[in-house]
């Protein structure tokens, strides 16, 4: 039917999901009412962090059911962004991937568009859930002539959301590959390139963390706006 499947994106996306499932399973088994260990503490921190963002932007009770999804979303994007900083261990597995570094699934526009589409679909669902048919009234506010503008805004939200994440991560991977091309890892110490490599990798970690945060925050904001749409016109 003319469909194309990017094996490298699927492979590393599955790898990220496997990491999160194992990480979550271990944290669940180690959860206790006493002092948590490091793995449990990380999960608790992420959950509290996301819960605070939700509480700061909307009625927490209305979005409490989305907390598990939002925590999974920020963790999935963050780990996906970090995967591309590691060497590629898929050599010898056929023609799945041939780059020197692993590929971040979020460096594929198809995946980021899928995540962004889920965000917009959830926003519409929650908008209708809490506002009923009145939700559609904001598309014609303050006058029905503004409908095309609101419709275009609805369509551009997932596009900008997807391209922002994709662009930042893809650009970072390209620059890392350029650095590795000019200064191979084995010659890093010999050529004195250790410090630039470390600085760039640290910057990449920072960008990856920021992008996972931004995507999750915008998801919360868009859903929050949909929930309060009936009160905005």
mmCIF file of C-alpha atoms in Angstrom:
data_model
loop_
_atom_site.group_PDB
_atom_site.id
_atom_site.type_symbol
_atom_site.label_atom_id
_atom_site.label_comp_id
_atom_site.label_asym_id
_atom_site.label_seq_id
_atom_site.Cartn_x
_atom_site.Cartn_y
_atom_site.Cartn_z
ATOM 1 C CA UNK A 1 0.000 0.000 0.000
ATOM 2 C CA UNK A 2 3.042 2.266 -0.266
ATOM 3 C CA UNK A 3 3.617 2.426 3.496
ATOM 4 C CA UNK A 4 7.173 2.868 4.761
ATOM 5 C CA UNK A 5 8.384 1.712 8.157
ATOM 6 C CA UNK A 6 11.577 3.251 9.553
ATOM 7 C CA UNK A 7 13.194 0.299 11.300
ATOM 8 C CA UNK A 8 15.675 2.422 13.247
ATOM 9 C CA UNK A 9 12.891 4.586 14.715
ATOM 10 C CA UNK A 10 10.834 1.538 15.666
ATOM 11 C CA UNK A 11 13.831 -0.278 17.132
ATOM 12 C CA UNK A 12 14.955 2.548 19.383
ATOM 13 C CA UNK A 13 11.388 3.515 20.315
ATOM 14 C CA UNK A 14 10.834 -0.066 21.487
ATOM 15 C CA UNK A 15 14.139 0.113 23.344
ATOM 16 C CA UNK A 16 13.016 3.268 25.142
ATOM 17 C CA UNK A 17 9.688 1.646 26.037
ATOM 18 C CA UNK A 18 11.503 -1.436 27.338
ATOM 19 C CA UNK A 19 13.756 0.745 29.508
ATOM 20 C CA UNK A 20 10.776 2.578 30.987
ATOM 21 C CA UNK A 21 8.814 -0.623 31.596
ATOM 22 C CA UNK A 22 11.760 -2.247 33.392
ATOM 23 C CA UNK A 23 12.505 0.958 35.292
ATOM 24 C CA UNK A 24 8.858 1.309 36.335
ATOM 25 C CA UNK A 25 8.564 -2.354 37.290
ATOM 26 C CA UNK A 26 11.631 -2.183 39.519
ATOM 27 C CA UNK A 27 10.390 1.051 41.114
ATOM 28 C CA UNK A 28 7.000 -0.529 41.754
ATOM 29 C CA UNK A 29 8.526 -3.574 43.402
ATOM 30 C CA UNK A 30 10.772 -1.427 45.582
ATOM 31 C CA UNK A 31 8.108 1.077 46.590
ATOM 32 C CA UNK A 32 7.764 1.309 50.337
ATOM 33 C CA UNK A 33 6.256 3.559 52.975
ATOM 34 C CA UNK A 34 9.743 4.094 54.372
ATOM 35 C CA UNK A 35 12.711 5.891 52.872
ATOM 36 C CA UNK A 36 12.691 5.208 49.092
ATOM 37 C CA UNK A 37 15.785 4.046 47.242
ATOM 38 C CA UNK A 38 17.172 6.020 44.314
ATOM 39 C CA UNK A 39 15.019 4.448 41.597
ATOM 40 C CA UNK A 40 11.800 4.995 43.552
ATOM 41 C CA UNK A 41 12.947 8.497 44.475
ATOM 42 C CA UNK A 42 13.411 9.369 40.799
ATOM 43 C CA UNK A 43 9.886 8.222 39.930
ATOM 44 C CA UNK A 44 8.434 10.085 42.907
ATOM 45 C CA UNK A 45 10.287 13.236 41.919
ATOM 46 C CA UNK A 46 9.026 13.072 38.322
ATOM 47 C CA UNK A 47 5.444 12.400 39.451
ATOM 48 C CA UNK A 48 5.519 15.294 41.949
ATOM 49 C CA UNK A 49 7.155 17.542 39.341
ATOM 50 C CA UNK A 50 4.489 16.857 36.708
ATOM 51 C CA UNK A 51 1.668 17.050 39.275
ATOM 52 C CA UNK A 52 2.868 20.518 40.289
ATOM 53 C CA UNK A 53 2.891 21.683 36.668
ATOM 54 C CA UNK A 54 -0.686 20.442 36.259
ATOM 55 C CA UNK A 55 -1.791 22.132 39.497
ATOM 56 C CA UNK A 56 -0.167 25.408 38.421
ATOM 57 C CA UNK A 57 -1.921 25.484 35.046
ATOM 58 C CA UNK A 58 -5.402 24.043 35.564
ATOM 59 C CA UNK A 59 -7.832 22.390 37.937
ATOM 60 C CA UNK A 60 -5.821 19.427 39.183
ATOM 61 C CA UNK A 61 -8.908 17.296 39.799
ATOM 62 C CA UNK A 62 -9.979 17.564 36.182
ATOM 63 C CA UNK A 63 -6.620 16.377 34.861
ATOM 64 C CA UNK A 64 -5.676 13.955 37.637
ATOM 65 C CA UNK A 65 -6.610 11.042 35.394
ATOM 66 C CA UNK A 66 -3.963 12.190 32.897
ATOM 67 C CA UNK A 67 -1.109 12.238 35.397
ATOM 68 C CA UNK A 68 0.105 8.730 34.499
ATOM 69 C CA UNK A 69 0.092 9.621 30.782
ATOM 70 C CA UNK A 70 1.921 12.909 31.353
ATOM 71 C CA UNK A 71 4.602 11.251 33.495
ATOM 72 C CA UNK A 72 5.045 8.576 30.830
ATOM 73 C CA UNK A 73 5.179 11.269 28.135
ATOM 74 C CA UNK A 74 7.930 13.331 29.757
ATOM 75 C CA UNK A 75 9.961 10.225 30.596
ATOM 76 C CA UNK A 76 9.536 8.746 27.114
ATOM 77 C CA UNK A 77 10.630 11.956 25.403
ATOM 78 C CA UNK A 78 13.561 12.488 27.776
ATOM 79 C CA UNK A 79 14.915 8.929 27.419
ATOM 80 C CA UNK A 80 14.342 9.065 23.660
ATOM 81 C CA UNK A 81 16.374 12.269 23.482
ATOM 82 C CA UNK A 82 19.183 10.697 25.499
ATOM 83 C CA UNK A 83 19.394 7.480 23.463
ATOM 84 C CA UNK A 84 21.017 9.351 20.582
ATOM 85 C CA UNK A 85 23.995 10.272 22.763
ATOM 86 C CA UNK A 86 25.081 6.643 23.123
ATOM 87 C CA UNK A 87 27.028 4.471 20.660
ATOM 88 C CA UNK A 88 24.952 2.382 18.289
ATOM 89 C CA UNK A 89 24.773 -1.230 19.463
ATOM 90 C CA UNK A 90 22.688 -2.439 16.520
ATOM 91 C CA UNK A 91 25.617 -3.214 14.254
ATOM 92 C CA UNK A 92 25.349 -6.737 12.874
ATOM 93 C CA UNK A 93 21.555 -6.732 13.010
ATOM 94 C CA UNK A 94 21.100 -6.382 9.290
ATOM 95 C CA UNK A 95 20.332 -3.015 7.756
ATOM 96 C CA UNK A 96 18.414 -1.567 10.682
ATOM 97 C CA UNK A 97 20.820 1.268 11.351
ATOM 98 C CA UNK A 98 24.296 2.153 10.152
ATOM 99 C CA UNK A 99 25.149 5.330 12.032
ATOM 100 C CA UNK A 100 27.930 5.491 14.605
ATOM 101 C CA UNK A 101 25.570 6.708 17.297
ATOM 102 C CA UNK A 102 22.174 5.350 18.243
ATOM 103 C CA UNK A 103 19.186 7.257 16.902
ATOM 104 C CA UNK A 104 16.840 9.244 19.085
ATOM 105 C CA UNK A 105 13.264 8.265 18.127
ATOM 106 C CA UNK A 106 12.356 11.922 18.616
ATOM 107 C CA UNK A 107 14.738 12.793 15.757
ATOM 108 C CA UNK A 108 12.085 11.301 13.453
ATOM 109 C CA UNK A 109 9.290 13.699 12.524
ATOM 110 C CA UNK A 110 6.840 10.801 12.217
ATOM 111 C CA UNK A 111 7.130 10.024 15.915
ATOM 112 C CA UNK A 112 6.952 13.626 17.112
ATOM 113 C CA UNK A 113 3.890 14.216 14.917
ATOM 114 C CA UNK A 114 2.249 11.155 16.468
ATOM 115 C CA UNK A 115 2.924 12.476 19.979
ATOM 116 C CA UNK A 116 1.672 15.947 19.030
ATOM 117 C CA UNK A 117 -1.475 14.482 17.472
ATOM 118 C CA UNK A 118 -2.193 12.595 20.697
ATOM 119 C CA UNK A 119 -1.885 15.882 22.581
ATOM 120 C CA UNK A 120 -4.394 17.675 20.362
ATOM 121 C CA UNK A 121 -6.820 14.743 20.366
ATOM 122 C CA UNK A 122 -6.709 14.632 24.173
ATOM 123 C CA UNK A 123 -7.302 18.396 24.287
ATOM 124 C CA UNK A 124 -10.440 18.046 22.158
ATOM 125 C CA UNK A 125 -11.638 15.105 24.241
ATOM 126 C CA UNK A 126 -11.266 16.942 27.537
ATOM 127 C CA UNK A 127 -12.741 20.096 26.052
ATOM 128 C CA UNK A 128 -15.897 18.208 25.075
ATOM 129 C CA UNK A 129 -15.908 16.184 28.305
ATOM 130 C CA UNK A 130 -16.069 19.245 30.566
ATOM 131 C CA UNK A 131 -17.900 21.696 28.290
ATOM 132 C CA UNK A 132 -20.176 19.506 26.201
ATOM 133 C CA UNK A 133 -21.314 21.036 22.924
ATOM 134 C CA UNK A 134 -20.514 24.498 24.330
ATOM 135 C CA UNK A 135 -16.866 23.656 23.695
ATOM 136 C CA UNK A 136 -17.296 24.229 19.962
ATOM 137 C CA UNK A 137 -18.515 27.752 20.650
ATOM 138 C CA UNK A 138 -14.964 29.026 21.150
ATOM 139 C CA UNK A 139 -14.252 28.315 17.469
ATOM 140 C CA UNK A 140 -16.736 31.088 16.616
ATOM 141 C CA UNK A 141 -15.603 33.573 19.267
ATOM 142 C CA UNK A 142 -15.843 36.548 19.304
ATOM 143 C CA UNK A 143 -17.596 36.293 15.913
ATOM 144 C CA UNK A 144 -18.300 33.469 13.452
ATOM 145 C CA UNK A 145 -15.954 35.175 10.950
ATOM 146 C CA UNK A 146 -13.071 34.131 13.209
ATOM 147 C CA UNK A 147 -13.746 30.427 12.636
ATOM 148 C CA UNK A 148 -11.060 30.045 9.903
ATOM 149 C CA UNK A 149 -8.462 31.549 12.252
ATOM 150 C CA UNK A 150 -9.381 29.186 15.086
ATOM 151 C CA UNK A 151 -9.410 26.233 12.677
ATOM 152 C CA UNK A 152 -5.937 27.101 11.375
ATOM 153 C CA UNK A 153 -4.713 27.499 14.950
ATOM 154 C CA UNK A 154 -6.007 24.026 15.796
ATOM 155 C CA UNK A 155 -4.172 22.534 12.817
ATOM 156 C CA UNK A 156 -0.906 24.377 13.423
ATOM 157 C CA UNK A 157 -0.608 23.447 17.091
ATOM 158 C CA UNK A 158 0.419 19.813 16.518
ATOM 159 C CA UNK A 159 2.680 20.835 13.626
ATOM 160 C CA UNK A 160 4.617 23.415 15.642
ATOM 161 C CA UNK A 161 4.691 21.097 18.651
ATOM 162 C CA UNK A 162 6.136 18.262 16.562
ATOM 163 C CA UNK A 163 8.631 20.373 14.602
ATOM 164 C CA UNK A 164 9.986 22.057 17.737
ATOM 165 C CA UNK A 165 10.911 18.743 19.341
ATOM 166 C CA UNK A 166 12.063 17.122 16.111
ATOM 167 C CA UNK A 167 14.146 20.106 14.982
ATOM 168 C CA UNK A 168 16.068 20.474 18.220
ATOM 169 C CA UNK A 169 16.869 16.774 18.625
ATOM 170 C CA UNK A 170 17.644 16.157 14.944
ATOM 171 C CA UNK A 171 19.981 19.155 14.810
ATOM 172 C CA UNK A 172 21.769 17.939 17.938
ATOM 173 C CA UNK A 173 22.301 14.485 16.446
ATOM 174 C CA UNK A 174 23.670 15.957 13.220
ATOM 175 C CA UNK A 175 26.186 18.092 15.121
ATOM 176 C CA UNK A 176 27.278 15.132 17.251
ATOM 177 C CA UNK A 177 27.860 13.081 14.095
ATOM 178 C CA UNK A 178 29.886 15.947 12.636
ATOM 179 C CA UNK A 179 32.033 16.100 15.782
ATOM 180 C CA UNK A 180 32.596 12.341 15.707
ATOM 181 C CA UNK A 181 33.522 12.550 12.019
ATOM 182 C CA UNK A 182 36.211 15.179 12.509
ATOM 183 C CA UNK A 183 37.453 13.843 15.852
ATOM 184 C CA UNK A 184 36.915 10.076 16.158
ATOM 185 C CA UNK A 185 36.224 8.914 19.704
ATOM 186 C CA UNK A 186 39.498 6.968 19.868
ATOM 187 C CA UNK A 187 41.493 10.111 19.063
ATOM 188 C CA UNK A 188 39.649 12.397 21.447
ATOM 189 C CA UNK A 189 42.430 12.395 24.024
ATOM 190 C CA UNK A 190 45.255 12.474 21.453
ATOM 191 C CA UNK A 191 43.900 15.484 19.594
ATOM 192 C CA UNK A 192 42.781 17.326 22.692
ATOM 193 C CA UNK A 193 39.121 17.141 21.728
ATOM 194 C CA UNK A 194 37.917 15.734 25.029
ATOM 195 C CA UNK A 195 36.699 19.033 26.478
ATOM 196 C CA UNK A 196 34.675 20.088 23.378
ATOM 197 C CA UNK A 197 33.052 16.646 23.279
ATOM 198 C CA UNK A 198 32.116 16.766 26.954
ATOM 199 C CA UNK A 199 30.765 20.311 26.638
ATOM 200 C CA UNK A 200 28.645 19.419 23.632
ATOM 201 C CA UNK A 201 27.316 16.236 25.212
ATOM 202 C CA UNK A 202 26.424 18.160 28.379
ATOM 203 C CA UNK A 203 24.643 20.747 26.248
ATOM 204 C CA UNK A 204 22.790 17.978 24.400
ATOM 205 C CA UNK A 205 21.598 16.520 27.716
ATOM 206 C CA UNK A 206 20.396 19.975 28.735
ATOM 207 C CA UNK A 207 18.548 20.502 25.434
ATOM 208 C CA UNK A 208 17.006 17.021 25.630
ATOM 209 C CA UNK A 209 15.734 17.665 29.155
ATOM 210 C CA UNK A 210 14.367 21.100 28.236
ATOM 211 C CA UNK A 211 12.570 19.775 25.160
ATOM 212 C CA UNK A 212 10.877 16.978 27.121
ATOM 213 C CA UNK A 213 9.788 19.583 29.680
ATOM 214 C CA UNK A 214 8.512 22.029 27.045
ATOM 215 C CA UNK A 215 6.526 19.369 25.176
ATOM 216 C CA UNK A 216 4.875 18.170 28.382
ATOM 217 C CA UNK A 217 4.101 21.686 29.589
ATOM 218 C CA UNK A 218 2.532 22.623 26.243
ATOM 219 C CA UNK A 219 0.471 19.424 26.348
ATOM 220 C CA UNK A 220 -0.839 20.444 29.777
ATOM 221 C CA UNK A 221 -1.484 24.017 28.621
ATOM 222 C CA UNK A 222 -3.380 22.964 25.478
ATOM 223 C CA UNK A 223 -5.587 20.561 27.442
ATOM 224 C CA UNK A 224 -6.097 23.200 30.135
ATOM 225 C CA UNK A 225 -7.163 25.747 27.496
ATOM 226 C CA UNK A 226 -9.635 23.248 26.058
ATOM 227 C CA UNK A 227 -11.114 22.561 29.490
ATOM 228 C CA UNK A 228 -11.626 26.280 30.085
ATOM 229 C CA UNK A 229 -12.726 27.057 26.527
ATOM 230 C CA UNK A 230 -16.390 27.567 27.456
ATOM 231 C CA UNK A 231 -15.405 30.249 29.966
ATOM 232 C CA UNK A 232 -13.233 32.153 27.496
ATOM 233 C CA UNK A 233 -15.997 33.441 25.261
#
